[in-house]
Amino acid sequence: MKRKRIASRLFNIFLLAVLCYLILTSLSDRNKTIDISEVPQIYINEEDELFVNTTGCRISATKPLSLYALSFMEPIEPVLCRMEQLMVAETIGDRNYLVRNISRHGILSWRQVSCIYREFVRVDDAHNKYISLKFFKLTDRTRYLEVGTGLQHIRTWCWVDFGRIIFHDVLYFLPPLPQATNRSTELQKRKLSVMILGVDSISHMHYMRYFHRVADFIEHLPHTEFWGYNRVALNTYPNLIPLVSGLSVSEMEESCYKDELNFDKCNFLWNEFKRAGYRTIFAEDTDTAGLFIYRKRGFQKQPTDIYMRPLMTEIESHSIYRTTFDLKCTGHRLYGEFYYDFVSRLIPHMERQLFFSFLWNMHGIHDVFPFAKFVDKDYLSILTRLHEKGVMENTLILFMGDHGLRFDTFARTAPGQHEMSQPLLIAIYPEWLKRRFPLAMSNFERNARSLITTFDLHETLKDVIHLDRLTDANVRNRTLYLTNERGISLFLPIPQSRNCKTAEIKQHYCLCNELKSVSTHESAIQEAASFAVDRINELIKPYPQCKVLSLQSVRSAYRAKSSTYRGNYRVSQVMVRLKTTPGDGNFDATVLITMFNGEKTDMKLGGPVTRTDRYADQAYCVQNYRIEMYCYCL
């Protein structure tokens, strides 16, 4: 016992020493590097003070392991789902089977187990319908149950003891693999598939904190890491609509979603790739928070060839249960694990045909700061399989986020506020692109240090459909006529003069603004905070079920180091982080203050007032996604 106590004390001393080392390192001279074995050394460069340094934009470099971040990096235990995975889906030859797992945990005999499976098909994005039902019993001798062929979606559940459910899950079988032909092989050699591998709420710095194995793996692949990727709006929907449509939300909704019935009339990237002969895939690991579903109507017609949504709809309706951190399970799997399995099972399809895939993962990582630690291994597995199966030889992969963490407490720190606007973006591509299109790829790599947005990514992917646009001659010709507009292909040189205004990034989200901390007691700061709350109250005025808000306090404030001048008018910018009552809502607001000869003449918002904490049940009385963050229901 004495030896154990001594060992325990030594271990505690060791942990204390490591903590002191981390703190001292973070406070040390900027020219020193952080020597932490868990973080890939190639990413920590203290001499790099600017991520972007152009005439139009300067973005200050930030550190993934600031003292603020370290205080949030608490270890957490792996999150587990309590139900046993009694059955899995497996296709053998051209036949589909429900396969009983070997485990018999808590079951005296398989003869006790009764089951039902129901096959279902998609009706629309909100509904499925059942087309068959079968009752069966498990036995000690039977392990495989044949259920059909081809694409199938199945809900199954099993019980013992006259009704005690021991298994409930949704299983699926993908369509048969396409036949490989000489034509398809030659087409793959001449063209490029696309994979948007999205991780919700992952900032560039958060990736550096937790995706150590993925970062090491990518470092040995042809890739470009983009340091000036700036969000254009608040959350997932308005940040990704420019990527998939090339339009802002207001433009897209005006053109094809006026009646708000569904998005069937809208032209998205997968439609363009489909017309070019590509197989299309869309998968998200959520039902209620889907890109086209949250407070919206989704699609009536299935938008892509392979579509994961019917599975998530069925899970959310029938087999969901919750575990640690209020995360969601089905069977023995977290939603995220269900999604990773779906993506992995797509890989044989990707080997044999040109494809465009939009894959988006949000479960866990969207809500829990250290959950990214567990996601690292899942993405390493996916990327490793893509590499081993040769898919990367003909695919452009955009490994990306939409914004940083928005609701975690970290979002209310200074680094958290910055990270919300700097999501991850890494492009992985085959080596032959550089040989075949040297000028285009030279521009692509140089743009790693340019201010870019999802508008640019849309134009980039349109070029992938027509690779002949990327010949040196065509790139030179296109460059001659290039204007400083919001959407520019990354295969062309982003103008040095680009700034947030020309890129159509509102000042509230703009990373080019260098801010300095100021006293919250300044009269101008208090006035700006009150102005922001007044604007909130104007927005909710048409909703009498929402209480009028009052300014409770200003938590912190920042002023832009430089002002803009228009003749004798000077426009200064302040950012206030405030709290309102009732509801204790935490908000950020950017306010532009116009002065003439030292006197204030005007105030206006530099973008929407944004919320940095959860409002959940506070907004139960409104269904408008633009209003709900401001509403405290009566």
PDB file of N, CA and C in Angstrom, residues 313-347:
ATOM      1  N   THR A 313     -34.336   9.921 -40.507  1.00  0.00           N
ATOM      2  CA  THR A 313     -35.742  10.196 -40.194  1.00  0.00           C
ATOM      3  C   THR A 313     -36.351   9.038 -39.406  1.00  0.00           C
ATOM      4  N   GLU A 314     -36.065   7.820 -39.847  1.00  0.00           N
ATOM      5  CA  GLU A 314     -36.610   6.637 -39.172  1.00  0.00           C
ATOM      6  C   GLU A 314     -36.016   6.469 -37.775  1.00  0.00           C
ATOM      7  N   ILE A 315     -34.712   6.684 -37.656  1.00  0.00           N
ATOM      8  CA  ILE A 315     -34.058   6.580 -36.347  1.00  0.00           C
ATOM      9  C   ILE A 315     -34.664   7.579 -35.373  1.00  0.00           C
ATOM     10  N   GLU A 316     -34.790   8.823 -35.827  1.00  0.00           N
ATOM     11  CA  GLU A 316     -35.293   9.884 -34.948  1.00  0.00           C
ATOM     12  C   GLU A 316     -36.735   9.602 -34.514  1.00  0.00           C
ATOM     13  N   SER A 317     -37.477   8.920 -35.349  1.00  0.00           N
ATOM     14  CA  SER A 317     -38.883   8.642 -35.036  1.00  0.00           C
ATOM     15  C   SER A 317     -39.061   7.428 -34.131  1.00  0.00           C
ATOM     16  N   HIS A 318     -38.111   6.458 -34.186  1.00  0.00           N
ATOM     17  CA  HIS A 318     -38.399   5.181 -33.530  1.00  0.00           C
ATOM     18  C   HIS A 318     -37.287   4.605 -32.651  1.00  0.00           C
ATOM     19  N   SER A 319     -36.033   4.666 -33.073  1.00  0.00           N
ATOM     20  CA  SER A 319     -35.017   3.904 -32.331  1.00  0.00           C
ATOM     21  C   SER A 319     -34.067   4.767 -31.512  1.00  0.00           C
ATOM     22  N   ILE A 320     -34.287   6.063 -31.466  1.00  0.00           N
ATOM     23  CA  ILE A 320     -33.410   6.975 -30.738  1.00  0.00           C
ATOM     24  C   ILE A 320     -33.494   6.755 -29.221  1.00  0.00           C
ATOM     25  N   TYR A 321     -32.352   6.828 -28.561  1.00  0.00           N
ATOM     26  CA  TYR A 321     -32.304   7.019 -27.110  1.00  0.00           C
ATOM     27  C   TYR A 321     -31.039   7.815 -26.807  1.00  0.00           C
ATOM     28  N   ARG A 322     -30.936   8.359 -25.607  1.00  0.00           N
ATOM     29  CA  ARG A 322     -29.863   9.306 -25.304  1.00  0.00           C
ATOM     30  C   ARG A 322     -28.893   8.745 -24.278  1.00  0.00           C
ATOM     31  N   THR A 323     -27.664   9.290 -24.337  1.00  0.00           N
ATOM     32  CA  THR A 323     -26.606   8.848 -23.436  1.00  0.00           C
ATOM     33  C   THR A 323     -25.872  10.070 -22.881  1.00  0.00           C
ATOM     34  N   THR A 324     -24.616   9.912 -22.481  1.00  0.00           N
ATOM     35  CA  THR A 324     -23.836  10.993 -21.891  1.00  0.00           C
ATOM     36  C   THR A 324     -23.834  12.231 -22.782  1.00  0.00           C
ATOM     37  N   PHE A 325     -23.821  13.421 -22.157  1.00  0.00           N
ATOM     38  CA  PHE A 325     -23.852  14.711 -22.856  1.00  0.00           C
ATOM     39  C   PHE A 325     -25.122  14.882 -23.695  1.00  0.00           C
ATOM     40  N   ASP A 326     -26.128  14.083 -23.401  1.00  0.00           N
ATOM     41  CA  ASP A 326     -27.392  14.126 -24.136  1.00  0.00           C
ATOM     42  C   ASP A 326     -27.207  13.754 -25.605  1.00  0.00           C
ATOM     43  N   LEU A 327     -26.147  12.993 -25.916  1.00  0.00           N
ATOM     44  CA  LEU A 327     -25.913  12.556 -27.286  1.00  0.00           C
ATOM     45  C   LEU A 327     -26.865  11.416 -27.639  1.00  0.00           C
ATOM     46  N   LYS A 328     -27.072  11.213 -28.939  1.00  0.00           N
ATOM     47  CA  LYS A 328     -28.110  10.299 -29.416  1.00  0.00           C
ATOM     48  C   LYS A 328     -27.521   8.969 -29.884  1.00  0.00           C
ATOM     49  N   CYS A 329     -28.252   7.896 -29.577  1.00  0.00           N
ATOM     50  CA  CYS A 329     -27.860   6.541 -29.963  1.00  0.00           C
ATOM     51  C   CYS A 329     -28.967   5.870 -30.759  1.00  0.00           C
ATOM     52  N   THR A 330     -28.562   4.881 -31.550  1.00  0.00           N
ATOM     53  CA  THR A 330     -29.476   3.914 -32.150  1.00  0.00           C
ATOM     54  C   THR A 330     -28.758   2.577 -32.113  1.00  0.00           C
ATOM     55  N   GLY A 331     -29.428   1.529 -31.612  1.00  0.00           N
ATOM     56  CA  GLY A 331     -28.712   0.280 -31.389  1.00  0.00           C
ATOM     57  C   GLY A 331     -27.557   0.526 -30.425  1.00  0.00           C
ATOM     58  N   HIS A 332     -26.373   0.050 -30.795  1.00  0.00           N
ATOM     59  CA  HIS A 332     -25.178   0.238 -29.954  1.00  0.00           C
ATOM     60  C   HIS A 332     -24.320   1.397 -30.462  1.00  0.00           C
ATOM     61  N   ARG A 333     -24.869   2.225 -31.348  1.00  0.00           N
ATOM     62  CA  ARG A 333     -24.049   3.235 -32.020  1.00  0.00           C
ATOM     63  C   ARG A 333     -24.549   4.642 -31.759  1.00  0.00           C
ATOM     64  N   LEU A 334     -23.586   5.541 -31.544  1.00  0.00           N
ATOM     65  CA  LEU A 334     -23.899   6.958 -31.577  1.00  0.00           C
ATOM     66  C   LEU A 334     -24.291   7.337 -32.998  1.00  0.00           C
ATOM     67  N   TYR A 335     -25.044   8.414 -33.134  1.00  0.00           N
ATOM     68  CA  TYR A 335     -25.395   8.888 -34.480  1.00  0.00           C
ATOM     69  C   TYR A 335     -24.138   9.058 -35.339  1.00  0.00           C
ATOM     70  N   GLY A 336     -23.102   9.623 -34.751  1.00  0.00           N
ATOM     71  CA  GLY A 336     -21.866   9.833 -35.499  1.00  0.00           C
ATOM     72  C   GLY A 336     -21.276   8.530 -35.997  1.00  0.00           C
ATOM     73  N   GLU A 337     -21.307   7.488 -35.169  1.00  0.00           N
ATOM     74  CA  GLU A 337     -20.769   6.185 -35.568  1.00  0.00           C
ATOM     75  C   GLU A 337     -21.605   5.573 -36.687  1.00  0.00           C
ATOM     76  N   PHE A 338     -22.908   5.774 -36.628  1.00  0.00           N
ATOM     77  CA  PHE A 338     -23.787   5.324 -37.712  1.00  0.00           C
ATOM     78  C   PHE A 338     -23.366   5.991 -39.023  1.00  0.00           C
ATOM     79  N   TYR A 339     -23.077   7.286 -38.956  1.00  0.00           N
ATOM     80  CA  TYR A 339     -22.657   8.062 -40.132  1.00  0.00           C
ATOM     81  C   TYR A 339     -21.304   7.579 -40.658  1.00  0.00           C
ATOM     82  N   TYR A 340     -20.325   7.364 -39.775  1.00  0.00           N
ATOM     83  CA  TYR A 340     -19.002   6.916 -40.226  1.00  0.00           C
ATOM     84  C   TYR A 340     -19.103   5.563 -40.922  1.00  0.00           C
ATOM     85  N   ASP A 341     -19.970   4.700 -40.410  1.00  0.00           N
ATOM     86  CA  ASP A 341     -20.181   3.405 -41.053  1.00  0.00           C
ATOM     87  C   ASP A 341     -20.782   3.596 -42.442  1.00  0.00           C
ATOM     88  N   PHE A 342     -21.735   4.502 -42.563  1.00  0.00           N
ATOM     89  CA  PHE A 342     -22.362   4.786 -43.855  1.00  0.00           C
ATOM     90  C   PHE A 342     -21.317   5.272 -44.859  1.00  0.00           C
ATOM     91  N   VAL A 343     -20.476   6.215 -44.438  1.00  0.00           N
ATOM     92  CA  VAL A 343     -19.440   6.752 -45.331  1.00  0.00           C
ATOM     93  C   VAL A 343     -18.464   5.650 -45.731  1.00  0.00           C
ATOM     94  N   SER A 344     -18.052   4.818 -44.780  1.00  0.00           N
ATOM     95  CA  SER A 344     -17.103   3.741 -45.081  1.00  0.00           C
ATOM     96  C   SER A 344     -17.680   2.757 -46.092  1.00  0.00           C
ATOM     97  N   ARG A 345     -18.971   2.488 -45.977  1.00  0.00           N
ATOM     98  CA  ARG A 345     -19.594   1.536 -46.895  1.00  0.00           C
ATOM     99  C   ARG A 345     -19.839   2.131 -48.282  1.00  0.00           C
ATOM    100  N   LEU A 346     -19.693   3.441 -48.399  1.00  0.00           N
ATOM    101  CA  LEU A 346     -19.785   4.082 -49.713  1.00  0.00           C
ATOM    102  C   LEU A 346     -18.504   3.914 -50.526  1.00  0.00           C
ATOM    103  N   ILE A 347     -17.395   3.650 -49.864  1.00  0.00           N
ATOM    104  CA  ILE A 347     -16.090   3.684 -50.533  1.00  0.00           C
ATOM    105  C   ILE A 347     -16.003   2.719 -51.714  1.00  0.00           C
TER     106      ILE A 347
END
